[in-house]
XYZ file of C-alpha atoms in Angstrom:
736
model
C -0.050 -0.019 -0.041
C 1.211 3.442 -0.970
C 1.500 6.149 1.598
C 1.740 9.872 1.015
C 3.225 12.240 3.575
C 1.837 15.785 3.564
C 4.526 17.888 5.168
C 3.808 21.368 6.453
C 6.981 23.316 6.254
C 7.692 26.196 8.676
C 10.650 28.267 7.761
C 12.335 31.254 9.500
C 15.382 33.016 8.775
C 18.034 35.218 10.336
C 18.596 38.112 8.025
C 22.009 39.650 8.084
C 21.091 43.081 6.778
C 23.892 43.885 4.469
C 22.165 45.839 3.000
C 28.170 54.404 -6.412
C 28.001 57.578 -5.522
C 25.172 60.190 -5.946
C 21.918 59.877 -4.154
C 23.032 56.543 -2.558
C 22.106 54.222 -5.634
C 23.926 51.492 -7.209
C 23.336 49.216 -10.303
C 24.131 45.551 -10.624
C 23.780 43.488 -13.755
C 22.805 39.963 -12.521
C 25.062 37.067 -13.773
C 22.060 35.192 -15.104
C 22.930 34.803 -18.807
C 24.308 31.247 -18.474
C 20.864 30.268 -16.887
C 18.444 32.034 -19.280
C 17.344 30.532 -22.540
C 17.914 33.874 -24.146
C 20.056 36.847 -22.906
C 17.517 39.246 -24.268
C 14.796 40.000 -21.675
C 11.651 41.727 -23.187
C 9.540 41.773 -19.907
C 9.830 41.773 -16.132
C 6.993 41.226 -13.753
C 7.109 41.041 -9.939
C 4.099 38.856 -8.781
C 2.211 39.096 -5.616
C 4.392 36.650 -3.794
C 7.461 38.652 -4.775
C 8.945 36.284 -7.500
C 10.435 37.924 -10.593
C 9.154 36.636 -13.845
C 11.303 37.326 -16.909
C 9.876 37.202 -20.383
C 12.640 36.457 -22.936
C 12.896 36.012 -26.514
C 13.069 32.164 -26.017
C 10.933 31.386 -23.032
C 9.592 32.344 -19.613
C 11.669 32.374 -16.450
C 11.150 32.726 -12.736
C 13.800 34.136 -10.523
C 13.796 33.957 -6.777
C 17.202 35.539 -5.949
C 19.087 32.388 -6.250
C 17.721 30.124 -8.959
C 16.030 30.381 -12.489
C 13.096 28.174 -13.423
C 12.647 27.951 -17.264
C 9.380 27.393 -18.864
C 9.628 26.924 -22.730
C 8.410 24.546 -25.374
C 11.257 22.290 -26.395
C 12.277 18.752 -26.973
C 11.478 17.596 -23.459
C 8.379 19.949 -23.061
C 6.710 20.278 -26.458
C 3.844 22.590 -26.631
C 4.432 23.911 -23.101
C 3.935 27.486 -24.396
C 2.058 28.665 -27.498
C 5.090 30.519 -28.388
C 8.524 31.074 -26.682
C 8.800 34.686 -27.273
C 7.293 36.548 -24.294
C 5.563 39.809 -25.079
C 3.853 40.669 -21.865
C 3.004 39.258 -18.340
C 0.358 40.072 -15.823
C -1.660 38.289 -13.051
C -4.909 38.374 -11.094
C -5.795 38.090 -7.410
C -6.746 34.407 -7.821
C -3.299 33.065 -8.378
C -3.254 33.048 -12.186
C -0.321 34.376 -14.235
C -1.283 35.459 -17.867
C 1.660 35.175 -20.358
C 1.335 36.942 -23.730
C 3.344 35.695 -26.580
C 4.022 36.270 -30.242
C 1.195 33.747 -30.736
C -1.613 33.467 -28.187
C -1.960 33.653 -24.429
C -0.964 31.074 -21.803
C -2.333 31.002 -18.229
C -0.010 29.658 -15.330
C -1.667 28.340 -12.263
C 0.689 29.591 -9.346
C -0.529 26.817 -7.109
C 0.810 23.990 -9.292
C 2.587 25.751 -12.090
C 0.591 24.056 -14.623
C 0.273 26.026 -17.933
C -2.742 25.900 -20.313
C -3.334 27.785 -23.511
C -6.115 30.251 -24.024
C -8.434 28.629 -26.656
C -10.669 31.476 -27.541
C -10.794 31.810 -31.244
C -10.188 35.629 -31.353
C -7.054 35.337 -29.435
C -5.587 31.894 -30.084
C -3.117 32.826 -32.853
C -2.898 36.541 -32.292
C 0.358 38.442 -31.437
C -0.286 39.745 -27.969
C 1.124 43.150 -27.564
C -0.006 44.130 -24.020
C -2.219 42.838 -21.094
C -3.457 44.159 -17.816
C -5.815 42.953 -15.166
C -8.052 45.811 -14.057
C -9.436 46.515 -10.471
C -12.537 44.414 -11.299
C -10.761 41.408 -12.405
C -11.333 41.959 -16.223
C -8.412 40.979 -18.484
C -7.726 43.670 -21.043
C -5.709 42.341 -24.089
C -4.101 44.555 -26.872
C -3.112 42.714 -30.051
C -1.682 43.837 -33.309
C -5.096 44.900 -34.562
C -7.578 45.034 -31.647
C -8.435 45.523 -27.902
C -10.360 42.998 -25.962
C -11.905 42.754 -22.563
C -12.052 39.253 -21.215
C -13.246 37.257 -18.327
C -10.676 35.777 -16.043
C -10.951 32.180 -17.578
C -11.177 33.840 -21.171
C -14.621 32.150 -21.788
C -15.940 35.385 -23.028
C -14.105 38.170 -24.763
C -15.367 41.436 -26.313
C -13.630 43.139 -29.170
C -13.922 46.890 -29.300
C -13.654 47.351 -33.040
C -16.429 49.934 -33.502
C -15.044 52.549 -31.184
C -11.311 52.105 -31.879
C -9.384 52.321 -35.103
C -7.653 49.332 -36.316
C -3.968 49.346 -35.538
C -1.448 48.009 -33.251
C -1.976 48.422 -29.610
C 0.914 50.146 -27.730
C -0.246 49.882 -24.156
C -3.340 49.521 -21.882
C -3.285 51.234 -18.405
C -5.587 51.617 -15.482
C -4.996 54.705 -13.166
C -5.715 55.359 -9.600
C -9.249 56.576 -10.476
C -10.029 53.285 -12.313
C -9.884 54.963 -15.764
C -8.692 52.650 -18.539
C -6.441 54.173 -21.126
C -5.322 52.714 -24.455
C -2.538 54.034 -26.663
C -2.560 53.006 -30.347
C 0.157 53.242 -32.887
C -0.230 56.534 -34.714
C -3.926 56.564 -33.735
C -3.663 58.348 -30.466
C -4.804 58.066 -26.935
C -8.352 56.617 -26.088
C -10.323 56.669 -22.826
C -12.931 53.902 -21.858
C -16.318 54.965 -20.899
C -17.495 52.257 -18.624
C -21.128 53.476 -18.583
C -21.390 53.385 -22.405
C -18.933 50.594 -22.831
C -17.207 52.448 -25.529
C -13.712 54.130 -26.027
C -13.530 57.913 -26.536
C -10.726 59.496 -28.559
C -8.531 62.206 -26.946
C -7.170 65.147 -28.763
C -3.981 64.372 -30.984
C -0.601 64.395 -29.109
C 2.604 65.170 -30.706
C 3.474 65.315 -34.433
C 2.351 61.756 -35.250
C -0.223 61.173 -32.616
C 1.665 58.147 -31.504
C 1.454 57.996 -27.623
C 3.223 54.799 -26.333
C 2.753 54.781 -22.601
C 0.480 56.273 -20.050
C 1.694 56.450 -16.397
C 0.367 58.145 -13.209
C 2.773 59.149 -10.456
C 2.484 59.249 -6.667
C 0.880 62.688 -7.031
C -1.684 61.337 -9.467
C 0.068 63.309 -12.127
C -0.386 61.590 -15.664
C 2.605 61.206 -17.836
C 2.503 60.235 -21.527
C 5.414 58.791 -23.458
C 5.304 59.300 -27.256
C 7.290 57.400 -29.930
C 8.115 60.709 -31.840
C 7.586 63.924 -29.671
C 8.991 63.195 -26.182
C 7.060 63.284 -22.867
C 3.971 65.259 -21.992
C 2.385 65.928 -18.722
C -1.462 65.013 -19.265
C -4.458 66.753 -17.539
C -7.481 64.748 -18.578
C -10.033 67.118 -17.055
C -8.861 70.138 -18.759
C -10.063 71.627 -22.054
C -8.631 70.121 -25.175
C -5.914 72.759 -25.775
C -4.718 72.507 -22.091
C -4.724 68.803 -21.801
C -1.003 68.197 -22.853
C 2.037 70.035 -21.587
C 5.157 69.154 -23.428
C 8.049 68.314 -21.141
C 11.257 70.245 -21.970
C 14.503 68.879 -20.505
C 16.907 71.457 -21.344
C 19.341 70.494 -18.563
C 20.444 67.430 -20.255
C 22.312 67.873 -23.501
C 22.185 64.152 -24.369
C 18.169 64.003 -24.227
C 16.553 62.790 -27.325
C 12.819 62.940 -27.577
C 12.396 59.992 -29.911
C 11.195 56.390 -28.829
C 10.137 56.854 -25.278
C 8.500 53.552 -24.314
C 8.771 52.572 -20.630
C 8.313 54.504 -17.456
C 8.528 53.979 -13.562
C 8.903 55.924 -10.369
C 11.131 55.286 -7.539
C 9.870 55.325 -3.863
C 12.856 57.009 -2.333
C 13.485 60.112 -4.298
C 10.330 60.204 -6.463
C 12.351 60.406 -9.679
C 10.647 59.414 -12.888
C 12.638 56.920 -14.811
C 12.364 56.895 -18.570
C 13.553 54.219 -20.952
C 13.848 55.244 -24.552
C 15.682 54.104 -27.614
C 18.462 56.353 -26.690
C 19.032 54.858 -23.134
C 17.949 55.520 -19.509
C 16.944 58.855 -18.015
C 15.867 60.049 -14.520
C 13.672 63.122 -14.162
C 12.847 65.197 -11.053
C 9.576 67.180 -11.004
C 10.046 70.428 -9.161
C 7.232 72.602 -7.763
C 5.163 74.045 -10.707
C 6.021 72.640 -14.056
C 9.863 72.516 -13.734
C 11.430 69.129 -14.527
C 15.135 68.510 -14.204
C 17.157 65.750 -15.470
C 19.090 63.977 -12.761
C 22.756 62.901 -13.253
C 22.797 59.194 -13.427
C 25.950 58.669 -15.494
C 27.245 56.464 -12.782
C 24.337 54.097 -13.451
C 24.044 54.398 -17.233
C 27.767 53.990 -17.783
C 27.679 50.445 -16.403
C 24.893 49.328 -18.725
C 24.559 48.756 -22.471
C 21.640 51.153 -22.762
C 19.703 49.097 -25.119
C 16.696 48.306 -22.995
C 13.224 47.045 -23.408
C 11.581 47.697 -20.114
C 11.869 49.301 -16.586
C 9.710 48.171 -13.683
C 9.533 48.495 -9.893
C 9.356 45.524 -7.554
C 7.624 45.356 -4.250
C 10.826 46.305 -2.302
C 11.202 49.418 -4.292
C 14.132 48.083 -6.567
C 14.086 49.103 -10.187
C 14.699 46.407 -12.760
C 15.909 47.024 -16.251
C 15.350 44.407 -18.993
C 17.986 44.671 -21.747
C 18.638 43.234 -25.162
C 21.562 40.721 -25.081
C 22.697 41.529 -21.593
C 19.867 40.210 -19.377
C 18.657 42.003 -16.273
C 19.966 44.821 -14.132
C 18.838 46.054 -10.828
C 19.033 49.657 -9.541
C 19.052 49.483 -5.755
C 18.320 52.934 -4.107
C 18.664 51.679 -0.628
C 22.154 50.266 -0.776
C 24.759 51.414 1.691
C 26.794 54.242 0.139
C 30.353 53.206 -0.454
C 33.127 55.324 -2.477
C 36.268 53.654 -3.446
C 39.662 55.303 -4.210
C 41.826 52.869 -6.208
C 44.658 55.473 -6.969
C 45.696 54.202 -10.381
C 48.451 56.891 -10.499
C 50.255 54.934 -7.618
C 50.930 52.049 -9.892
C 51.926 54.375 -12.752
C 54.378 56.327 -10.636
C 55.748 53.528 -8.300
C 55.259 50.268 -10.110
C 53.651 48.999 -6.861
C 49.988 48.005 -6.517
C 48.143 50.347 -4.242
C 48.550 49.346 -0.674
C 47.453 51.846 2.063
C 48.933 51.286 5.470
C 47.656 54.538 6.976
C 44.947 57.087 6.582
C 44.432 60.576 8.028
C 41.841 63.272 6.879
C 43.000 66.726 7.591
C 40.770 69.850 8.221
C 40.705 70.749 4.547
C 39.384 67.358 3.644
C 42.682 66.085 2.129
C 43.645 62.507 2.746
C 47.004 61.671 4.003
C 48.011 58.122 3.032
C 51.096 55.964 3.486
C 51.710 53.755 0.445
C 53.504 50.636 1.383
C 57.250 50.719 0.469
C 56.826 54.132 -1.022
C 55.727 56.805 1.597
C 53.474 59.489 2.447
C 51.120 61.031 -0.057
C 48.289 63.622 0.082
C 45.243 63.228 -1.962
C 42.677 65.944 -2.720
C 39.412 64.327 -3.613
C 37.958 67.653 -5.105
C 40.694 67.650 -7.639
C 41.437 63.945 -7.753
C 45.027 64.800 -7.389
C 47.798 62.789 -5.527
C 51.085 64.155 -4.558
C 53.770 62.067 -2.743
C 56.167 63.614 -0.323
C 58.845 63.319 -3.093
C 56.607 65.662 -5.156
C 56.481 68.273 -2.468
C 59.585 70.534 -2.273
C 59.499 70.943 1.527
C 59.351 67.219 2.116
C 61.369 65.663 -0.771
C 64.511 65.313 1.133
C 62.933 63.882 4.415
C 64.041 60.221 4.253
C 61.754 59.045 7.192
C 58.589 59.840 5.326
C 59.093 56.772 3.104
C 58.203 54.370 6.074
C 55.472 55.695 8.187
C 53.572 53.711 10.929
C 50.981 56.266 12.018
C 49.601 59.716 11.203
C 47.622 62.137 13.308
C 46.847 65.734 14.082
C 47.804 67.438 17.305
C 44.913 69.873 17.800
C 46.425 71.756 20.719
C 49.352 73.017 18.566
C 47.684 72.590 15.080
C 50.353 70.215 13.729
C 50.397 66.890 11.853
C 52.672 64.156 13.262
C 53.918 61.246 11.439
C 55.572 58.379 13.359
C 58.456 56.481 11.690
C 58.097 52.791 11.357
C 61.893 51.960 11.752
C 63.230 54.811 13.898
C 62.455 56.357 17.194
C 61.288 59.580 15.640
C 58.270 61.610 14.929
C 58.094 64.049 11.933
C 56.301 67.370 12.802
C 54.461 69.259 9.916
C 52.108 72.154 9.516
C 49.670 72.409 6.619
C 48.000 75.645 5.516
C 45.780 74.808 2.593
C 48.312 73.789 -0.149
C 51.428 74.796 1.714
C 53.147 72.245 3.811
C 55.995 73.078 6.228
C 58.501 70.793 7.768
C 58.755 71.788 11.482
C 61.469 69.312 12.507
C 61.769 65.880 14.178
C 60.926 64.740 17.599
C 63.592 62.322 18.722
C 61.784 60.029 21.335
C 65.197 59.265 22.990
C 65.298 62.810 24.054
C 62.342 62.104 26.367
C 62.912 58.453 27.466
C 65.615 55.798 27.334
C 65.144 52.943 24.824
C 61.827 54.408 23.544
C 61.140 51.908 20.767
C 59.356 52.837 17.412
C 56.050 54.702 17.173
C 53.125 52.380 16.336
C 49.958 54.551 16.860
C 48.601 57.676 18.451
C 45.578 58.320 20.411
C 44.069 61.784 21.441
C 41.654 61.647 24.464
C 38.766 64.052 25.145
C 41.073 66.441 27.055
C 43.434 66.652 24.070
C 46.106 64.783 25.590
C 48.047 62.976 22.870
C 49.204 59.324 23.788
C 51.957 57.884 21.754
C 52.370 54.150 21.807
C 55.691 52.515 20.761
C 56.965 49.100 20.442
C 58.281 49.524 24.077
C 56.600 52.508 25.892
C 53.607 54.696 26.174
C 54.424 58.404 26.172
C 52.020 61.323 26.402
C 51.964 64.958 25.377
C 49.474 66.650 27.798
C 47.289 69.247 26.126
C 48.874 72.086 27.929
C 52.499 70.966 27.479
C 54.899 71.137 24.575
C 57.070 68.070 25.500
C 56.479 64.402 25.697
C 56.417 62.617 28.993
C 57.081 58.914 29.997
C 54.001 57.491 31.563
C 56.161 54.659 33.212
C 53.323 52.090 32.305
C 54.446 48.472 32.486
C 56.125 47.108 29.324
C 53.245 45.589 27.233
C 52.552 44.675 23.624
C 49.784 47.214 23.174
C 47.235 47.207 20.350
C 44.850 49.965 21.328
C 43.870 52.748 23.679
C 40.314 54.064 24.260
C 38.887 56.459 26.860
C 35.836 55.332 28.946
C 32.917 57.569 30.047
C 34.521 58.120 33.416
C 37.791 59.335 31.790
C 39.749 56.267 32.520
C 41.722 54.632 29.769
C 41.314 51.093 28.493
C 44.410 49.572 26.940
C 44.334 46.358 25.013
C 47.362 44.075 24.691
C 48.366 40.939 23.117
C 48.352 38.009 25.532
C 47.945 40.151 28.697
C 44.232 41.027 28.300
C 43.160 44.655 29.037
C 44.410 47.403 31.421
C 42.117 49.942 32.945
C 44.133 52.927 33.973
C 42.843 55.699 36.253
C 44.723 58.803 35.907
C 44.642 61.465 38.736
C 42.337 64.526 38.159
C 45.392 66.774 38.259
C 46.901 65.010 35.235
C 50.012 64.166 37.326
C 50.742 60.980 35.373
C 52.873 59.510 38.020
C 49.610 59.019 40.204
C 47.543 56.395 38.626
C 45.632 53.137 39.423
C 46.114 50.190 37.028
C 43.946 47.308 36.953
C 44.592 44.238 34.683
C 41.522 42.364 33.345
C 42.266 38.912 32.031
C 40.333 35.678 31.121
C 41.592 34.028 34.239
C 40.673 36.849 36.707
C 37.750 38.469 35.113
C 36.141 36.070 32.606
C 37.407 37.630 29.456
C 36.749 35.379 26.463
C 40.463 35.879 25.236
C 43.520 37.584 26.514
C 45.015 38.117 23.025
C 43.205 41.360 22.166
C 43.736 42.990 18.698
C 41.213 45.820 18.991
C 39.216 47.770 21.620
C 36.468 50.293 21.588
C 34.359 51.950 24.394
C 30.794 52.960 23.146
C 28.545 55.756 24.238
C 27.007 53.675 27.134
C 30.485 52.851 28.503
C 30.367 49.332 27.256
C 34.018 48.080 26.354
C 34.205 46.124 23.075
C 37.008 43.763 22.440
C 38.159 41.722 19.461
C 40.718 39.007 19.841
C 43.513 37.896 17.418
C 41.547 34.750 17.039
C 38.415 36.388 15.934
C 36.327 36.592 19.188
C 34.192 39.512 19.752
C 32.897 40.242 23.308
C 32.058 43.031 25.606
C 32.726 44.051 29.172
C 30.470 46.196 31.397
C 32.459 48.141 33.823
C 29.390 48.784 36.089
C 28.192 45.184 36.351
C 31.754 43.666 35.549
C 29.916 41.105 33.270
C 31.390 39.724 30.022
C 29.189 38.907 27.033
C 30.406 36.747 24.195
C 28.941 37.934 20.911
C 31.271 35.783 18.643
C 28.274 33.562 17.393
C 26.576 36.873 16.286
C 29.505 37.588 14.154
C 30.234 34.244 12.788
C 31.237 35.538 9.408
C 34.283 36.911 11.118
C 36.686 34.093 10.551
C 39.976 36.024 11.023
C 41.606 38.033 13.765
C 39.920 41.327 14.631
C 42.006 44.326 13.412
C 40.029 47.266 14.479
C 36.735 48.142 16.423
C 35.229 51.686 16.213
C 31.827 53.444 16.903
C 30.291 55.890 14.446
C 28.111 58.856 14.901
C 24.940 56.736 14.824
C 26.198 54.438 17.525
C 26.853 51.592 15.242
C 29.943 49.398 15.930
C 32.313 48.798 13.000
C 34.581 45.629 13.261
C 37.276 44.927 10.655
C 39.518 42.074 9.745
C 41.773 41.344 7.025
C 38.980 40.343 4.684
C 35.756 42.160 5.611
C 34.143 45.094 7.519
C 31.024 44.587 9.645
C 28.715 47.341 10.709
C 26.438 46.529 13.734
C 23.661 48.351 15.409
C 23.557 47.230 19.077
C 20.082 48.672 19.477
C 18.164 46.163 17.052
C 20.988 43.708 16.206
C 21.059 44.723 12.678
C 24.319 43.737 10.809
C 25.836 44.858 7.517
C 28.480 42.687 6.121
C 30.853 44.433 3.700
C 33.343 42.532 1.683
C 34.846 42.294 -1.848
C 31.714 40.330 -2.751
C 29.884 43.596 -3.001
C 30.906 47.144 -3.822
C 34.145 47.262 -1.694
C 37.373 47.703 -3.731
C 39.759 46.750 -0.912
C 40.359 43.121 -0.846
C 42.760 43.071 2.103
C 42.454 45.472 4.871
C 45.400 46.605 6.984
C 45.663 46.918 10.837
C 45.165 50.514 11.992
C 44.514 51.634 8.391
C 41.300 53.355 9.197
C 39.940 56.872 9.945
C 36.662 58.187 11.258
C 36.107 61.605 9.675
C 34.422 64.700 11.011
C 31.477 64.060 8.433
C 30.827 60.732 10.027
C 32.229 58.707 7.219
C 34.371 55.548 7.909
C 37.567 55.100 5.857
C 39.397 51.828 5.535
C 42.699 51.279 3.693
C 44.487 48.258 2.300
C 45.342 46.350 -0.833
C 43.994 48.115 -3.952
C 43.136 51.572 -2.191
C 40.600 53.012 0.262
C 36.958 52.284 0.729
C 34.932 55.009 2.283
C 31.710 53.964 4.054
C 28.693 56.063 5.048
C 26.946 54.687 7.998
C 23.770 52.936 6.933
C 20.693 54.725 8.392
C 18.355 51.888 7.585
C 20.312 49.598 9.756
C 18.447 51.231 12.777
C 15.195 50.544 11.229
C 12.772 48.282 13.133
C 13.150 44.739 11.753
C 10.474 43.766 9.257
C 8.717 40.394 9.470
C 9.674 38.825 6.082
C 7.990 35.663 4.980
C 10.448 33.019 3.560
C 8.907 30.990 0.728
C 9.532 27.419 -0.212
C 10.520 28.206 -3.827
C 10.646 24.651 -5.202
C 10.821 20.974 -4.173
C 13.051 18.696 -6.157
C 12.621 14.981 -6.038
C 15.509 12.938 -7.334
C 16.737 16.073 -9.068
C 13.528 16.888 -10.787
C 11.514 20.135 -10.002
C 8.051 19.396 -8.954
C 6.921 22.617 -10.694
C 8.215 21.426 -13.929
C 6.351 18.077 -13.694
C 3.587 17.815 -16.384
C 0.928 17.002 -13.739
C 2.321 18.462 -10.568
C 0.153 17.392 -7.624
C 3.067 17.193 -5.017
C 3.924 20.923 -4.346
C 1.351 23.630 -3.838
C 3.437 26.814 -3.847
C 0.731 29.116 -2.688
C -0.398 27.000 0.270
C 3.292 25.992 0.895
C 2.447 22.171 1.252
C 4.293 19.151 -0.114
C 2.912 15.636 -0.643
C 5.600 12.896 -0.552
C 5.336 9.205 -1.576
C 6.835 6.455 0.270
C 9.518 5.749 -2.388
C 10.654 9.349 -2.927
C 14.327 9.938 -2.389
C 16.942 12.681 -2.776
C 14.525 15.302 -1.711
C 15.792 19.043 -2.100
C 13.822 21.884 -0.673
C 14.647 25.373 -2.284
C 13.528 28.452 -0.363
C 13.979 32.158 -0.669
C 13.009 35.412 1.270
C 12.837 36.991 -2.200
C 15.274 39.641 -1.200
C 17.138 40.583 -4.478
C 19.252 43.257 -3.102
C 21.320 41.092 -0.713
C 20.497 37.370 -1.445
C 24.007 36.355 -0.439
C 23.865 38.258 2.881
C 20.903 36.300 4.215
C 21.120 33.295 6.573
C 18.413 30.859 6.807
C 17.365 28.193 9.474
C 14.723 25.645 8.979
C 12.457 24.166 11.599
C 10.651 20.978 10.341
C 7.965 19.722 12.747
C 8.334 16.218 14.223
C 4.623 15.510 13.515
C 3.790 14.460 9.901
C 0.525 14.189 8.318
C -0.051 10.760 6.358
C -2.708 10.490 3.728
C -3.544 6.877 2.747
C -3.904 6.089 -0.939
């Protein structure tokens, strides 16, 4: 006797929110061409569940962020579709997808994914140009010759021949007031009168009366794209001579009015995005009738600009279908990252860009230390980089070729550069473009056997701490000379100031030291407490990075990759390593930004974390980050709040991600497919096993090699999401 198991699957997931230039937008061309039946995509449709449906020149595809399912007529699936060239896609509320092709319409049942052709005689062999499902459930179909209104099952269809001229249908559109608009090739714009059940012609628009698309924005303003005369704002209730207002885009010298055919509006900036035969444009409507072109050259320069459609999905992402190059996504919520690769470094030095130190001065210029070459000053505004050898006042200073640390000394308005191999600090003064060499501080003048400088730290009282390979020195804010602190000899990796003014000093192999300096800043009087794993429960004594957040919590990262906190009030340690399991290397740096986010860096990645809601952003070279190997202490937090990290291939500049602080959204994870012995249930001829809409699976006793595919349908960061599955122990058996 055969038995079937009906398994109800409960899925939940832990989302690692990981989540380019202007307006915080980026474009990604998805590497899907090897999986598509054709690299030319004609139509994109985001369904109610969140799946993306791609209509190509040679078949229909479903994309879930990870996998492509292909539906086409072929050797193994003859007559699956009436034609493989997809011309339009729409759906209704009852779970049916309507697929228009060069020859007829197909209906896909989204419960079982079974496809059936529409057999109505008026539509069976027609080239379908456009389709929509209106608010009442009617299916409107435009063909090469006619407009039809059909019932959901296509058992009845009405042709509107008497009130419409015979010509190809460009588009059908329902606006927010439930008006149906039809645009016809060189026969103008027509409005449906539901009371009389006829179409009414609107006044001629443009030179050839060839409107291609109607669109209504979030302010209920109608836009009309024409094939020959550009774009018009449309006011349906005005008198005939006032209905159309031509959109003049004088701010874009590359604007061409011919061939406008697809339009969308983004949710973030409210830009109107236009696709024409000349490429992609973004328009911004100002108060009144002023419309400006938005500079999106950083977007369009990465695309082939031979497009077929632009649409917006449920999450606000914009999708662009292209000829020969598949599908691209414009993400307007992606974290803003700027990269400086400094190609001139390779040209001048012969070395690959490798930034060991970063400092941003008060003029916004970046001081960098190129490995094995020396100090350079980069001016972002002019994109100009000068090395010390290019600056007359510095060209003969040998110690500037090997620098271990750079900082400003605010109390005396100087810039100090610590030498990597000598017990010296170079003192410079910068006044805009003029740089003056003030001399060299020899550390041996202040302390015996001082070691080499390794990093600087300025506390809230403007005392400057100088950490060397053997000592800690300090320049008090009101003093000109360095002083020996007489701290115990330690291998120090970091210094941070607590809320109470005490110093937290991290070390390799000796844990952390908490130093209380006397109020009178007599550095001989101090109390030192050593916290270790043995005495205070630290997770690790080999500390590579330390940070104190606004609440006074001490963050520590170990050389082995542990991340943990210490609360000075409760004296409790919390191990957060499992939360940051993507950090599989030693921790280099931990810093806090102006939003209260914690930034943790290793050799391979940077992680941004919001302690308030647990949101995590994972940055690596898999995304928009140029640097592929970060350097210890090669970071800087600018006055504007940006975080700069240097390393191999340049500098990556991060803007703290404001959306990381958003309240977590409840996101439903979908079972996208079930494969049995390597075969997708959704592609079976008579699928009765997997009902996608109810998320139920029926299994037979002999089934083996069962694979379950699932997705949260997040297309912006699919590789940044982690899933966990919970399968109940109770199974439901159905006897057959």
